[in-house]
Coordinates of C-alpha atoms in Angstrom, one line a residue:
X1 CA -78.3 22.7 4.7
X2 CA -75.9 23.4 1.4
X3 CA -76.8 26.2 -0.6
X4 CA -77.7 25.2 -3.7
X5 CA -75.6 28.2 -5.6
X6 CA -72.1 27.8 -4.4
X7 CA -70.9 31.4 -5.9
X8 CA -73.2 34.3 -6.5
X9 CA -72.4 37.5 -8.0
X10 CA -74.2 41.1 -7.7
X11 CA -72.6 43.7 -10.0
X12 CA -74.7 46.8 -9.6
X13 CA -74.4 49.3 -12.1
X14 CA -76.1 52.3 -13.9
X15 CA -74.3 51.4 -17.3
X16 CA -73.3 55.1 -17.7
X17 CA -69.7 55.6 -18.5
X18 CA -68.7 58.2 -15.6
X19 CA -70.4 57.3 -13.1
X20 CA -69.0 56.5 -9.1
X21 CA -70.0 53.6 -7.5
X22 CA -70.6 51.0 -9.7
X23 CA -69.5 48.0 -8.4
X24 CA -69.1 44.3 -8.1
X25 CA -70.3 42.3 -5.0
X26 CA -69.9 38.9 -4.2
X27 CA -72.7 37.9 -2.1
X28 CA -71.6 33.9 -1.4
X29 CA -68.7 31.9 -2.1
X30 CA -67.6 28.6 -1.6
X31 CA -64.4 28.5 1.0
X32 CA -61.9 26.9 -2.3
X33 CA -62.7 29.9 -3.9
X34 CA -60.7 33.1 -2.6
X35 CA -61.5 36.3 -3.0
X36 CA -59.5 38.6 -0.7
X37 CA -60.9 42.1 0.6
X38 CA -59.8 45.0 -1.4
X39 CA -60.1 48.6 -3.3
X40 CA -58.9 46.5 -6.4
X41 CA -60.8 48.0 -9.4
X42 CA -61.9 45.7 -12.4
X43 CA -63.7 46.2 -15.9
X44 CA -66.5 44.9 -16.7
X45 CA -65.0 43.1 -19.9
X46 CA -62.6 40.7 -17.9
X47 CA -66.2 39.5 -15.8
X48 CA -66.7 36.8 -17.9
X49 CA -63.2 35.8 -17.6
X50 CA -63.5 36.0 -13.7
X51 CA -66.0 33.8 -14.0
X52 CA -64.7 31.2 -16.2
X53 CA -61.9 31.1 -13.6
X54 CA -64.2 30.9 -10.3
X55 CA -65.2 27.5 -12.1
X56 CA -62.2 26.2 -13.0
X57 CA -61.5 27.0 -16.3
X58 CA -59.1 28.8 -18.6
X59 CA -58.6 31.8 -20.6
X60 CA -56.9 33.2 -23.0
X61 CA -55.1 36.0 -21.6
X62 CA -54.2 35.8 -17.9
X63 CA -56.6 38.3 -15.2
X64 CA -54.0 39.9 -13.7
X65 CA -56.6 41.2 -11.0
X66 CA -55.3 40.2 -7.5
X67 CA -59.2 40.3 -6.0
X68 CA -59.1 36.2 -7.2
X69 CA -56.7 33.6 -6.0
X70 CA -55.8 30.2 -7.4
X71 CA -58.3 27.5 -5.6
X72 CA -58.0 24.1 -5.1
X73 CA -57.2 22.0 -7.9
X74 CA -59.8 19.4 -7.5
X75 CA -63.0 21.7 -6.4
X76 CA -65.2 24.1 -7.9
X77 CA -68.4 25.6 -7.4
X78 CA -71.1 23.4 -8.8
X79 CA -73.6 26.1 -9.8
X80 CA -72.2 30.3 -10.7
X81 CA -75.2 33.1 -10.4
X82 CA -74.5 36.4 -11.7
X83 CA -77.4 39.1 -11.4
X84 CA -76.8 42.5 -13.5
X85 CA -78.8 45.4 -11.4
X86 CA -78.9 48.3 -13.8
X87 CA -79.8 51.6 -12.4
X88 CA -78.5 51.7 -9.4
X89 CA -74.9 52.6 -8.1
X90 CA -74.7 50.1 -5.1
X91 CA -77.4 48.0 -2.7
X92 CA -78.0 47.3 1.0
X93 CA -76.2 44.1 0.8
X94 CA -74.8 43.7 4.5
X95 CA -73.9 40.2 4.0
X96 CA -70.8 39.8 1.6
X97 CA -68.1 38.1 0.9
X98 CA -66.3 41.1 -0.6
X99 CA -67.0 44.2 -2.6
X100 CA -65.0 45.9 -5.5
X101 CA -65.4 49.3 -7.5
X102 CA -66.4 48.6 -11.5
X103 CA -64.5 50.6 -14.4
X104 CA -65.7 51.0 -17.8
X105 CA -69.3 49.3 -16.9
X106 CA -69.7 48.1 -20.6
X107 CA -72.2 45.8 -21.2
X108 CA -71.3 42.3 -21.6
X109 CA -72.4 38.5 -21.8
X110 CA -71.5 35.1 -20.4
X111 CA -71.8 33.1 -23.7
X112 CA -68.0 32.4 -24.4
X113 CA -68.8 30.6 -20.6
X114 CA -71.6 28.8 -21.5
X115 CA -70.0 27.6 -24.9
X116 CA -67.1 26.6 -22.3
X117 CA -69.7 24.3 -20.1
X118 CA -71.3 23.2 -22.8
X119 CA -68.3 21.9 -24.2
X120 CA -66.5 20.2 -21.8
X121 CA -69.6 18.6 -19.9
X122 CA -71.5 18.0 -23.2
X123 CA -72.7 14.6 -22.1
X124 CA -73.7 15.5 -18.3
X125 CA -76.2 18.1 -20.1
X126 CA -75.8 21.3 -17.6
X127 CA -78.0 23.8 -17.0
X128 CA -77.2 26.8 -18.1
X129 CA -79.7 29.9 -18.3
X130 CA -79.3 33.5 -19.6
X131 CA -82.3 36.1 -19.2
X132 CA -83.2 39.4 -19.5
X133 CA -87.2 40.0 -18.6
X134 CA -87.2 43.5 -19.7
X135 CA -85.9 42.8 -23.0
X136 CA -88.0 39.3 -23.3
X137 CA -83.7 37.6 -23.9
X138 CA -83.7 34.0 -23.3
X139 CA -81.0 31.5 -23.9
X140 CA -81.1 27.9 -22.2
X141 CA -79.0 24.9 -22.7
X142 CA -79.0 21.5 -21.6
X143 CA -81.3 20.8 -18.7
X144 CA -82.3 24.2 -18.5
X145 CA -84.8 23.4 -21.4
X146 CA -86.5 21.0 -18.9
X147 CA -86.4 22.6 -15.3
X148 CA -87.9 25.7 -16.8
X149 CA -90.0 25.2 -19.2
X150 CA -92.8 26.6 -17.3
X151 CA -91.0 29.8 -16.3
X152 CA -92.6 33.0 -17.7
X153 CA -89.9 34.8 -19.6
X154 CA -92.2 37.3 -21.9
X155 CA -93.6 40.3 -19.6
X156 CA -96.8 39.2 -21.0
X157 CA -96.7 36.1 -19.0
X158 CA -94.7 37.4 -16.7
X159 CA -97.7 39.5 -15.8
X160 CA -100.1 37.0 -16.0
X161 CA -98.0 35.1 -13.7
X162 CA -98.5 38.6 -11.1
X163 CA -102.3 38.0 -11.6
X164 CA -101.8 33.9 -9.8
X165 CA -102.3 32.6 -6.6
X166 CA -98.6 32.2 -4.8
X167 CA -97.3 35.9 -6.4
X168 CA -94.6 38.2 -5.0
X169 CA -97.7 40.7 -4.8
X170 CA -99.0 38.9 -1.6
X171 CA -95.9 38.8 0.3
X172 CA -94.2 41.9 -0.9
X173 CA -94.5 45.1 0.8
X174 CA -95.4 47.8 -1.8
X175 CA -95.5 50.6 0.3
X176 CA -95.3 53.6 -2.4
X177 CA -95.2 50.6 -5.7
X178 CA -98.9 50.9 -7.6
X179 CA -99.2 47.6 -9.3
X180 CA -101.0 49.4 -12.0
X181 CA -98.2 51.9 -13.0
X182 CA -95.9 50.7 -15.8
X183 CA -92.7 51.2 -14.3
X184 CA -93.4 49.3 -11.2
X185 CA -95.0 46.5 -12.5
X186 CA -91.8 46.3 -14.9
X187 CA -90.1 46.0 -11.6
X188 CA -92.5 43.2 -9.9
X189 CA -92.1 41.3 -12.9
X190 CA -88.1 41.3 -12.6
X191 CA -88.8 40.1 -8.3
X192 CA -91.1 37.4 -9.5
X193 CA -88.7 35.9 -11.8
X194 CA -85.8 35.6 -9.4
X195 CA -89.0 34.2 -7.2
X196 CA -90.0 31.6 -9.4
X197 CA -86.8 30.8 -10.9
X198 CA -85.5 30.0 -6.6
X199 CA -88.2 27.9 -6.6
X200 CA -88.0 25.7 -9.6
X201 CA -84.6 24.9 -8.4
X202 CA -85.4 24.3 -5.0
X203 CA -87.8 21.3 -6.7
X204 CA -84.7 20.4 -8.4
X205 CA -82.3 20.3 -6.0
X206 CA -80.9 17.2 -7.5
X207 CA -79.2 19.3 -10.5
X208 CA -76.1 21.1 -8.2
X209 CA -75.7 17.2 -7.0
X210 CA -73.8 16.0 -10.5
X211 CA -70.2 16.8 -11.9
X212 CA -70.9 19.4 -14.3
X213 CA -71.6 23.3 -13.2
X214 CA -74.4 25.3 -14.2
X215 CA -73.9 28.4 -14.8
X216 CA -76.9 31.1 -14.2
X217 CA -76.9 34.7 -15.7
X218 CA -79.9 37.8 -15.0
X219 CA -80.0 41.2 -16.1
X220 CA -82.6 43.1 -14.3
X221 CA -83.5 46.8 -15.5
X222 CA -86.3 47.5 -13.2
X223 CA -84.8 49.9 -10.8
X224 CA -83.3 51.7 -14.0
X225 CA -87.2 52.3 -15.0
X226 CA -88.3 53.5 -11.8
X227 CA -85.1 56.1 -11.3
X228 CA -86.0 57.1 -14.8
X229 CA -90.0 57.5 -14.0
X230 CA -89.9 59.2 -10.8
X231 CA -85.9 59.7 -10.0
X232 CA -83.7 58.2 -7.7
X233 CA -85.0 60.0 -4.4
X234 CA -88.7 58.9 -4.9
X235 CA -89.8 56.5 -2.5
X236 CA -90.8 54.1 -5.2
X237 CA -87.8 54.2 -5.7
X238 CA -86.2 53.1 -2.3
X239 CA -88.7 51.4 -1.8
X240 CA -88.1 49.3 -4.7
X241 CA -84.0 49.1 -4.3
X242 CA -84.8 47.9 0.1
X243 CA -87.1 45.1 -1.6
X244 CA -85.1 43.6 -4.4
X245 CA -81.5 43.9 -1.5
X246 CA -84.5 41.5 0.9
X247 CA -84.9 39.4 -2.1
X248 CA -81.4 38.8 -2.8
X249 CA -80.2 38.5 0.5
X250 CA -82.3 35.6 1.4
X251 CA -80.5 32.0 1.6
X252 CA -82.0 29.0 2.8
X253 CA -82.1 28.4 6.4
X254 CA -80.1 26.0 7.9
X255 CA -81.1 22.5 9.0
X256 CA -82.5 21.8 12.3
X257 CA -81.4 18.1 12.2
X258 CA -77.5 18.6 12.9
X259 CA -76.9 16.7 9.9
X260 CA -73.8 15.7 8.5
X261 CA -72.2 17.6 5.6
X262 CA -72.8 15.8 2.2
X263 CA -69.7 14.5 0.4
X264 CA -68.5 16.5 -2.1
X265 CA -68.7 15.0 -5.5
X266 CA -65.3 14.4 -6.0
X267 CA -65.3 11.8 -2.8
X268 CA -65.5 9.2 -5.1
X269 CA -62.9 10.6 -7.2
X270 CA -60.6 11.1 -4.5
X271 CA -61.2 8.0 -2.2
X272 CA -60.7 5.2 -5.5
X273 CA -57.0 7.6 -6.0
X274 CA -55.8 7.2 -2.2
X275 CA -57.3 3.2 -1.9
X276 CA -55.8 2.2 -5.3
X277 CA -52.5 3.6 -4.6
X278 CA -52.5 2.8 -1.0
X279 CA -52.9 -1.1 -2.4
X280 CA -50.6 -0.6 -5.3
X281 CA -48.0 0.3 -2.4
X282 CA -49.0 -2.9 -0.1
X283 CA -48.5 -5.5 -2.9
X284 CA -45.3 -3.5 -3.9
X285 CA -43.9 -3.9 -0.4
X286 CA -44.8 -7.7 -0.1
X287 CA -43.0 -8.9 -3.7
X288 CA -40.2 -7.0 -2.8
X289 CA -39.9 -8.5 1.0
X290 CA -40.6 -12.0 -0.3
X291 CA -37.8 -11.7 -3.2
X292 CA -35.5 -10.4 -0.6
X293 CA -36.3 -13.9 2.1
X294 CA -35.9 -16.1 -1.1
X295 CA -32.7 -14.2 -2.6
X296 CA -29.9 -16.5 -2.3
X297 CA -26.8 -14.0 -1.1
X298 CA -24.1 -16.3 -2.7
X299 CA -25.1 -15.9 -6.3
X300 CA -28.2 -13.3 -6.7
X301 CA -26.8 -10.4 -5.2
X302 CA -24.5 -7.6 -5.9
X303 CA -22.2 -8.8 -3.0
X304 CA -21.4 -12.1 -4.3
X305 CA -20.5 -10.5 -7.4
X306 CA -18.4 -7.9 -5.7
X307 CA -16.8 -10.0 -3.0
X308 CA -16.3 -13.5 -5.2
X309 CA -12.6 -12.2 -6.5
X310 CA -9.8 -15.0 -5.8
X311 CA -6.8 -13.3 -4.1
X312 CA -3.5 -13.8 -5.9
X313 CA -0.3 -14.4 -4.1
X314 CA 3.3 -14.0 -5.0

């Protein structure tokens, strides 16, 4: 079964200048987009310029960071995930496409990206959401306004939404996590988001299916809270980071049908090219044969006017 986000980022980070081990992970990528194993460092401004890039589009000054490298011309990824972990200097994230170290972990936004989608795929209407739960920061565009405009963004209802039937408070092992304690249900709150937010796409599976990209931006602070509350060797706290690395690791499982792959969207695209051209070529070759039959050699071609000299002799 495709995976509904072709690219997803994890940049874990404790947002303190200083500190060792923040880093950027890239849980899944798409094979046209190559991003080769390394101790390459990058800062956190030039992410959203690594991300324009992963989706095909250009910046103003050139990333000279040799952890990307050019894809293919005619793919990109049709939906870019980027989840901000703050508080924490790396996660139990086993399976990963690659891992590099973060300097100057300054904080950051994706908008000049989503002015960049907006623009250029204006009349496809992608989806393109931004949020920060802990902060209560929204911003959607295009169809985002439609696919989730039942998803709790305010940690009122975002608590509410804990209190429902089909929470991440049934399924979840809490372990040392009180649901009652600030910090932690600060924390739920963040897991049921990423929850709910999997599972409106999954109902709208339909949206990575047309040509424009969405783009897809979280910034969760919950673990931050919790190392701040009752410090980074509590076992609410690893408890806390071995439940949101579960939550983010999961993919969708394959299909049991051995189904074949779906066409990429530019099929189309690609196929009309080859079969227009390869007709283009066929026509060409039959006027040019038929001239050629019909070409009368005494006075239509170059060798009657090269050979048609009278010889004069003295």
């Amino acid at each position: 079964m495709e995976t509904l986000f072709s690219v997803a980022f994890i940049f874990c980070s404790a947002f303190t200048a200083g500190v060792q081990g923040d880093s950027l992970t890239i849980l899944q990528a798409p094979e046209y987009v190559s991003f080769q194993k390394g101790d390459w460092p990058i800062s956190g401004e030039k992410i959203p310029d690594m991300v324009a890039l992963t989706m095909g589009f250009s910046v103003q000054e050139d990333l000279s960071w040799p952890g990307l490298r050019a894809g293919q011309l005619f793919q990109r990824p049709r939906a870019n995930v980027l989840v901000v972990v703050r508080g924490v200097d790396s996660l139990a994230l086993p399976q990963n496409v690659a891992s590099y170290p973060l300097e100057n972990p300054v904080p950051f936004n994706l908008d000049s990206v989503a002015e960049t989608v907006h623009s250029l795929f204006a009349e496809d209407t992608p989806v393109v959401l931004q949020l920060a739960p802990s902060e209560e920061r929204l911003y959607m565009l295009g169809k985002a306004n439609a696919v989730f405009e039942d998803l709790p963004v305010t940690l009122q209802q975002i608590r509410s939404r804990l209190s429902q039937d089909g929470s991440v408070l049934a399924s979840l092992p809490l372990n040392s996590l009180n649901r009652n304690a600030e910090a932690d249900l600060l924390f739920l709150s963040e897991v049921q988001v990423l929850h709910d937010i999997t599972a409106l796409l999954q109902r709208h599976r339909h949206l990575a299916q047309d040509h424009s990209p969405d783009l897809y931006s979280l910034e969760l602070s919950g673990l931050e809270e919790l190392g701040r509350r009752y410090g980074q060797d509590s076992p609410q706290y690893r408890d806390a980071t071995a439940i949101l690395a579960n939550v983010l690791q999961k993919s969708n499982p394959g299909s049991p049908y051995n189904l074949a792959y779906k066409y990429n969207f530019n099929y189309a695209v690609i196929f009309n090219i080859v079969l227009w051209l390869m007709i283009i070529l066929a026509l060409a070759v039959i006027v040019i044969s038929y001239n050629l039959w019909n070409m009368d050699p005494g006075y239509d071609s170059i060798i009657y006017r090269m050979t048609n000299q009278k010889i004069r002799l003295d």
